Amino acid sequence: MSDATEPDVLLGGDLTVIGQITTASNATLVCDSILGEQSMRVVYKPVRGERPLWDFPDGTLAGREVASYRVSETLGWGVIPRTVLRDGPFGLGMVQRWVDTVDRVSDGSSEPEIVDLCSPGNVPPGWFEVLQAFDSEGEPVSLIHADDPRLQRMAVLDVLINNADRKGGHALEGVDGSVYGVDHGICLHTDNKLRTVLWGWAGQTVPGSLIADVAELATAVDGHLGDELSELITDAEIAALAERAKNLTALAVMPVPNGHRTIPWPPF
């Protein structure tokens, strides 16, 4: 399906529920969006299925997913699959294009996933070891991720949108060769809530090409992007996004973990 037809199917197709992702915290339904002869697999998260949180206003997670997507698109990075806010079988919700992912197990590959666990001492050369911990069975493990520019863009995006829950399972390696981030419902808070498994670049200089995009984002937030986001998040949250973009542009250095709650656990 061409990019030109994708928005129409995503926005205007009839959603038919074919399954549910039962491990998700909020109601997450897998659907086919059907418009005439065209069909697209999507993820649909209705607002009415959002679990209340103490630190995020009720009913705002779907809007935050769409706002995060628009930030990614303004940067020109394509990190987040196309995401829209629209009506569905269970009311208003977020609808996002499904990502077909690389299946290393079925392919017989011995390579780890782009974010993975391994035994300590077996970190692949050139990979980042984020921390050592114990798994659910009490066995020692290392949390690792690839030193991959596709993943680095995601890490920078997470700083900008203040992602409070970047788990390994939210970083998907698509069969099309791209790396996608999903599940951005708890982003864009005014308080610093960055929690991520992607700390490999902590304290490192951000590549100049990415900083140039961040600088353009800071300008866009004060203009057309800010107007778009005003329908999805608060003015204070938009101002906080602009401030993070300006600070990262000025410093050009990735933040470092500042406490024990900066890595989600379990990490998947």
Protein backbone atom coordinates (compact mmCIF):
# COMPACT_ATOMS: atom_id res chain seq x y z
CA MET A 1 0.00 0.00 0.00
CA SER A 2 1.37 3.42 -0.93
CA ASP A 3 1.87 6.21 1.60
CA ALA A 4 -0.69 8.27 -0.32
CA THR A 5 -3.50 5.82 0.42
CA GLU A 6 -2.46 4.95 3.98
CA PRO A 7 -3.93 8.02 5.76
CA ASP A 8 -7.37 7.47 4.22
CA VAL A 9 -7.51 3.82 5.32
CA LEU A 10 -6.20 4.65 8.77
CA LEU A 11 -8.58 7.55 9.29
CA GLY A 12 -11.66 6.46 7.39
CA GLY A 13 -11.67 2.67 7.40
CA ASP A 14 -14.18 0.60 9.36
CA LEU A 15 -12.44 -1.03 12.31
CA THR A 16 -13.02 -4.76 12.78
CA VAL A 17 -11.61 -6.15 16.02
CA ILE A 18 -9.63 -9.35 15.48
CA GLY A 19 -7.87 -9.70 18.85
CA GLN A 20 -6.63 -8.12 22.05
CA ILE A 21 -3.14 -7.66 23.44
CA THR A 22 -3.84 -8.97 26.93
CA THR A 23 -0.42 -8.06 28.40
CA ALA A 24 -1.03 -4.34 27.87
CA SER A 25 -1.92 -2.14 30.85
CA ASN A 26 -4.74 -0.43 28.96
CA ALA A 27 -7.30 -1.85 26.52
CA THR A 28 -5.30 -2.54 23.37
CA LEU A 29 -7.14 -4.06 20.43
CA VAL A 30 -5.75 -5.39 17.16
CA CYS A 31 -8.04 -4.45 14.27
CA ASP A 32 -8.30 -4.40 10.53
CA SER A 33 -9.18 -1.00 9.13
CA ILE A 34 -11.13 -1.63 5.92
CA LEU A 35 -11.97 0.99 3.32
CA GLY A 36 -13.41 -0.38 0.11
CA GLU A 37 -10.92 -2.84 -1.35
CA GLN A 38 -8.11 -1.74 0.97
CA SER A 39 -7.26 -3.13 4.39
CA MET A 40 -4.67 -2.20 7.00
CA ARG A 41 -3.76 -3.89 10.28
CA VAL A 42 -3.86 -1.39 13.15
CA VAL A 43 -3.75 -1.07 16.92
CA TYR A 44 -6.76 0.64 18.53
CA LYS A 45 -6.70 1.94 22.11
CA PRO A 46 -10.08 3.40 23.11
CA VAL A 47 -10.04 6.20 25.67
CA ARG A 48 -12.68 4.37 27.71
CA GLY A 49 -10.20 1.50 28.19
CA GLU A 50 -7.47 3.66 29.73
CA ARG A 51 -6.49 2.78 33.28
CA PRO A 52 -6.49 5.80 35.65
CA LEU A 53 -3.04 7.00 36.73
CA TRP A 54 -2.18 9.16 39.71
CA ASP A 55 0.11 11.52 37.77
CA PHE A 56 -1.56 11.80 34.35
CA PRO A 57 -5.08 13.23 33.90
CA ASP A 58 -7.74 10.64 33.06
CA GLY A 59 -8.62 10.19 29.41
CA THR A 60 -5.48 11.86 28.02
CA LEU A 61 -3.30 8.90 27.01
CA ALA A 62 -4.63 8.55 23.46
CA GLY A 63 -3.99 12.24 22.80
CA ARG A 64 -0.44 11.89 24.12
CA GLU A 65 0.20 9.03 21.69
CA VAL A 66 -0.90 11.21 18.77
CA ALA A 67 1.07 14.21 20.06
CA SER A 68 4.23 12.07 20.34
CA TYR A 69 3.74 10.90 16.76
CA ARG A 70 3.46 14.48 15.54
CA VAL A 71 6.69 15.39 17.31
CA SER A 72 8.44 12.45 15.62
CA GLU A 73 7.08 13.51 12.23
CA THR A 74 8.10 17.14 12.73
CA LEU A 75 11.63 15.93 13.43
CA GLY A 76 11.46 13.92 10.21
CA TRP A 77 12.65 10.75 11.93
CA GLY A 78 9.70 8.42 11.37
CA VAL A 79 10.28 6.73 14.73
CA ILE A 80 6.58 6.32 15.57
CA PRO A 81 4.17 4.55 13.18
CA ARG A 82 1.41 6.78 11.81
CA THR A 83 -0.99 7.49 14.68
CA VAL A 84 -4.36 9.26 14.64
CA LEU A 85 -7.20 10.08 17.01
CA ARG A 86 -10.52 8.82 15.69
CA ASP A 87 -13.74 7.03 16.52
CA GLY A 88 -13.92 3.25 16.70
CA PRO A 89 -16.11 0.37 17.92
CA PHE A 90 -15.64 1.46 21.54
CA GLY A 91 -15.59 5.21 21.01
CA LEU A 92 -12.82 7.74 20.55
CA GLY A 93 -9.32 6.33 20.70
CA MET A 94 -5.83 6.16 19.30
CA VAL A 95 -5.39 4.17 16.08
CA GLN A 96 -1.87 3.30 14.95
CA ARG A 97 -0.48 1.41 11.98
CA TRP A 98 0.60 -2.11 12.92
CA VAL A 99 4.33 -2.90 12.60
CA ASP A 100 5.40 -6.27 11.20
CA THR A 101 8.56 -7.16 13.09
CA VAL A 102 11.65 -9.27 12.53
CA ASP A 103 11.26 -12.70 14.15
CA ARG A 104 14.77 -13.85 15.01
CA VAL A 105 13.56 -17.06 16.66
CA SER A 106 11.68 -18.25 13.58
CA ASP A 107 14.55 -17.12 11.36
CA GLY A 108 16.95 -19.24 13.41
CA SER A 109 19.17 -16.26 14.17
CA SER A 110 21.44 -16.29 17.22
CA GLU A 111 21.61 -12.49 17.25
CA PRO A 112 19.88 -10.72 20.16
CA GLU A 113 16.95 -8.38 19.69
CA ILE A 114 17.83 -4.69 19.46
CA VAL A 115 16.96 -4.48 23.18
CA ASP A 116 17.47 -7.76 25.02
CA LEU A 117 18.68 -9.64 28.07
CA CYS A 118 21.77 -11.82 28.18
CA SER A 119 23.89 -13.46 30.84
CA PRO A 120 26.54 -11.18 32.37
CA GLY A 121 29.82 -11.48 30.56
CA ASN A 122 28.14 -12.33 27.26
CA VAL A 123 27.40 -8.82 26.02
CA PRO A 124 27.97 -8.78 22.25
CA PRO A 125 30.92 -6.63 21.10
CA GLY A 126 29.86 -3.07 20.39
CA TRP A 127 26.62 -3.32 22.39
CA PHE A 128 25.69 -1.25 25.44
CA GLU A 129 25.18 -2.90 28.82
CA VAL A 130 22.64 -0.73 30.63
CA LEU A 131 22.64 -2.59 33.95
CA GLN A 132 22.99 -5.97 35.63
CA ALA A 133 20.05 -7.35 37.59
CA PHE A 134 18.17 -10.57 38.40
CA ASP A 135 15.35 -12.03 36.35
CA SER A 136 12.07 -13.42 37.70
CA GLU A 137 13.78 -16.73 38.52
CA GLY A 138 16.61 -15.08 40.41
CA GLU A 139 19.18 -15.58 37.66
CA PRO A 140 21.67 -12.78 36.94
CA VAL A 141 21.08 -10.98 33.63
CA SER A 142 22.40 -7.98 31.76
CA LEU A 143 20.06 -5.52 30.07
CA ILE A 144 21.60 -4.63 26.71
CA HIS A 145 20.77 -2.70 23.56
CA ALA A 146 22.40 -2.19 20.18
CA ASP A 147 24.59 0.79 19.38
CA ASP A 148 22.36 1.54 16.41
CA PRO A 149 21.63 5.00 14.94
CA ARG A 150 17.99 3.99 14.40
CA LEU A 151 17.71 3.31 18.12
CA GLN A 152 19.68 6.44 19.00
CA ARG A 153 17.06 8.60 17.28
CA MET A 154 14.46 6.91 19.49
CA ALA A 155 16.51 7.67 22.61
CA VAL A 156 16.73 11.35 21.66
CA LEU A 157 13.01 11.45 20.89
CA ASP A 158 12.29 9.99 24.33
CA VAL A 159 14.22 12.83 25.97
CA LEU A 160 12.18 15.37 24.03
CA ILE A 161 8.76 13.83 24.73
CA ASN A 162 9.77 12.93 28.30
CA ASN A 163 8.87 9.26 27.86
CA ALA A 164 8.00 7.74 31.22
CA ASP A 165 7.95 4.11 30.04
CA ARG A 166 10.37 3.12 27.25
CA LYS A 167 10.55 -0.63 27.73
CA GLY A 168 12.42 -3.01 25.47
CA GLY A 169 9.18 -4.35 24.05
CA HIS A 170 8.26 -0.85 22.90
CA ALA A 171 11.21 -0.75 20.46
CA LEU A 172 10.33 -2.77 17.37
CA GLU A 173 12.61 -3.73 14.51
CA GLY A 174 10.39 -3.71 11.44
CA VAL A 175 10.76 -6.05 8.48
CA ASP A 176 11.11 -2.89 6.38
CA GLY A 177 14.47 -2.15 8.03
CA SER A 178 13.25 0.67 10.29
CA VAL A 179 13.12 0.70 14.08
CA TYR A 180 9.83 1.92 15.53
CA GLY A 181 8.76 3.06 18.96
CA VAL A 182 5.26 2.32 20.24
CA ASP A 183 3.24 2.90 23.41
CA HIS A 184 3.60 6.62 24.12
CA GLY A 185 0.57 7.16 26.35
CA ILE A 186 2.57 8.41 29.31
CA CYS A 187 4.71 11.05 27.66
CA LEU A 188 4.86 14.85 27.53
CA HIS A 189 4.38 15.51 31.25
CA THR A 190 5.64 18.82 32.61
CA ASP A 191 7.70 17.08 35.34
CA ASN A 192 10.84 15.12 34.51
CA LYS A 193 9.67 11.51 34.21
CA LEU A 194 12.17 9.99 31.77
CA ARG A 195 12.27 6.21 32.33
CA THR A 196 13.93 4.18 29.61
CA VAL A 197 16.04 1.14 28.83
CA LEU A 198 17.97 3.19 26.24
CA TRP A 199 20.65 4.67 28.49
CA GLY A 200 23.59 3.50 26.36
CA TRP A 201 24.28 7.03 25.09
CA ALA A 202 23.97 8.68 28.53
CA GLY A 203 26.37 11.60 28.85
CA GLN A 204 27.44 11.36 25.20
CA THR A 205 27.34 14.15 22.65
CA VAL A 206 24.28 14.01 20.38
CA PRO A 207 25.22 13.88 16.68
CA GLY A 208 25.04 17.27 15.00
CA SER A 209 22.51 16.13 12.40
CA LEU A 210 20.06 15.18 15.15
CA ILE A 211 20.66 18.43 17.03
CA ALA A 212 19.87 20.39 13.85
CA ASP A 213 16.51 18.62 13.69
CA VAL A 214 15.88 19.31 17.39
CA ALA A 215 16.59 23.01 16.85
CA GLU A 216 14.01 23.08 14.05
CA LEU A 217 11.55 21.30 16.35
CA ALA A 218 12.00 24.01 19.00
CA THR A 219 11.03 26.61 16.42
CA ALA A 220 8.06 24.55 15.22
CA VAL A 221 6.72 24.12 18.77
CA ASP A 222 6.48 27.90 19.01
CA GLY A 223 4.58 27.92 15.72
CA HIS A 224 2.50 25.44 13.71
CA LEU A 225 3.33 22.36 15.79
CA GLY A 226 2.29 24.10 18.99
CA ASP A 227 -1.05 24.92 17.39
CA GLU A 228 -1.55 21.26 16.43
CA LEU A 229 -0.55 19.97 19.87
CA SER A 230 -2.91 22.39 21.64
CA GLU A 231 -5.78 20.06 20.69
CA LEU A 232 -4.03 17.12 22.38
CA ILE A 233 -2.05 18.34 25.41
CA THR A 234 -2.04 21.38 27.71
CA ASP A 235 -0.30 24.70 27.12
CA ALA A 236 2.04 23.95 30.04
CA GLU A 237 3.00 20.61 28.48
CA ILE A 238 3.65 22.30 25.12
CA ALA A 239 5.85 24.88 26.85
CA ALA A 240 7.76 22.09 28.63
CA LEU A 241 8.35 20.34 25.28
CA ALA A 242 9.72 23.56 23.81
CA GLU A 243 12.00 24.02 26.82
CA ARG A 244 13.37 20.48 26.53
CA ALA A 245 14.06 21.00 22.82
CA LYS A 246 15.85 24.29 23.47
CA ASN A 247 17.90 22.82 26.32
CA LEU A 248 18.97 19.81 24.27
CA THR A 249 19.88 22.07 21.36
CA ALA A 250 22.06 24.19 23.64
CA LEU A 251 23.76 21.32 25.51
CA ALA A 252 23.87 18.69 22.74
CA VAL A 253 24.49 16.02 25.39
CA MET A 254 22.24 13.15 26.42
CA PRO A 255 21.07 13.17 30.05
CA VAL A 256 22.27 10.62 32.59
CA PRO A 257 20.12 8.55 34.98
CA ASN A 258 19.32 10.53 38.12
CA GLY A 259 17.82 7.88 40.39
CA HIS A 260 16.68 4.28 40.80
CA ARG A 261 13.38 4.87 38.97
CA THR A 262 14.96 5.87 35.67
CA ILE A 263 14.87 2.30 34.26
CA PRO A 264 11.53 0.47 33.95
CA TRP A 265 11.57 -2.99 35.52
CA PRO A 266 10.68 -5.52 34.32
CA PRO A 267 12.24 -4.05 31.18
CA PHE A 268 9.85 -5.75 28.70
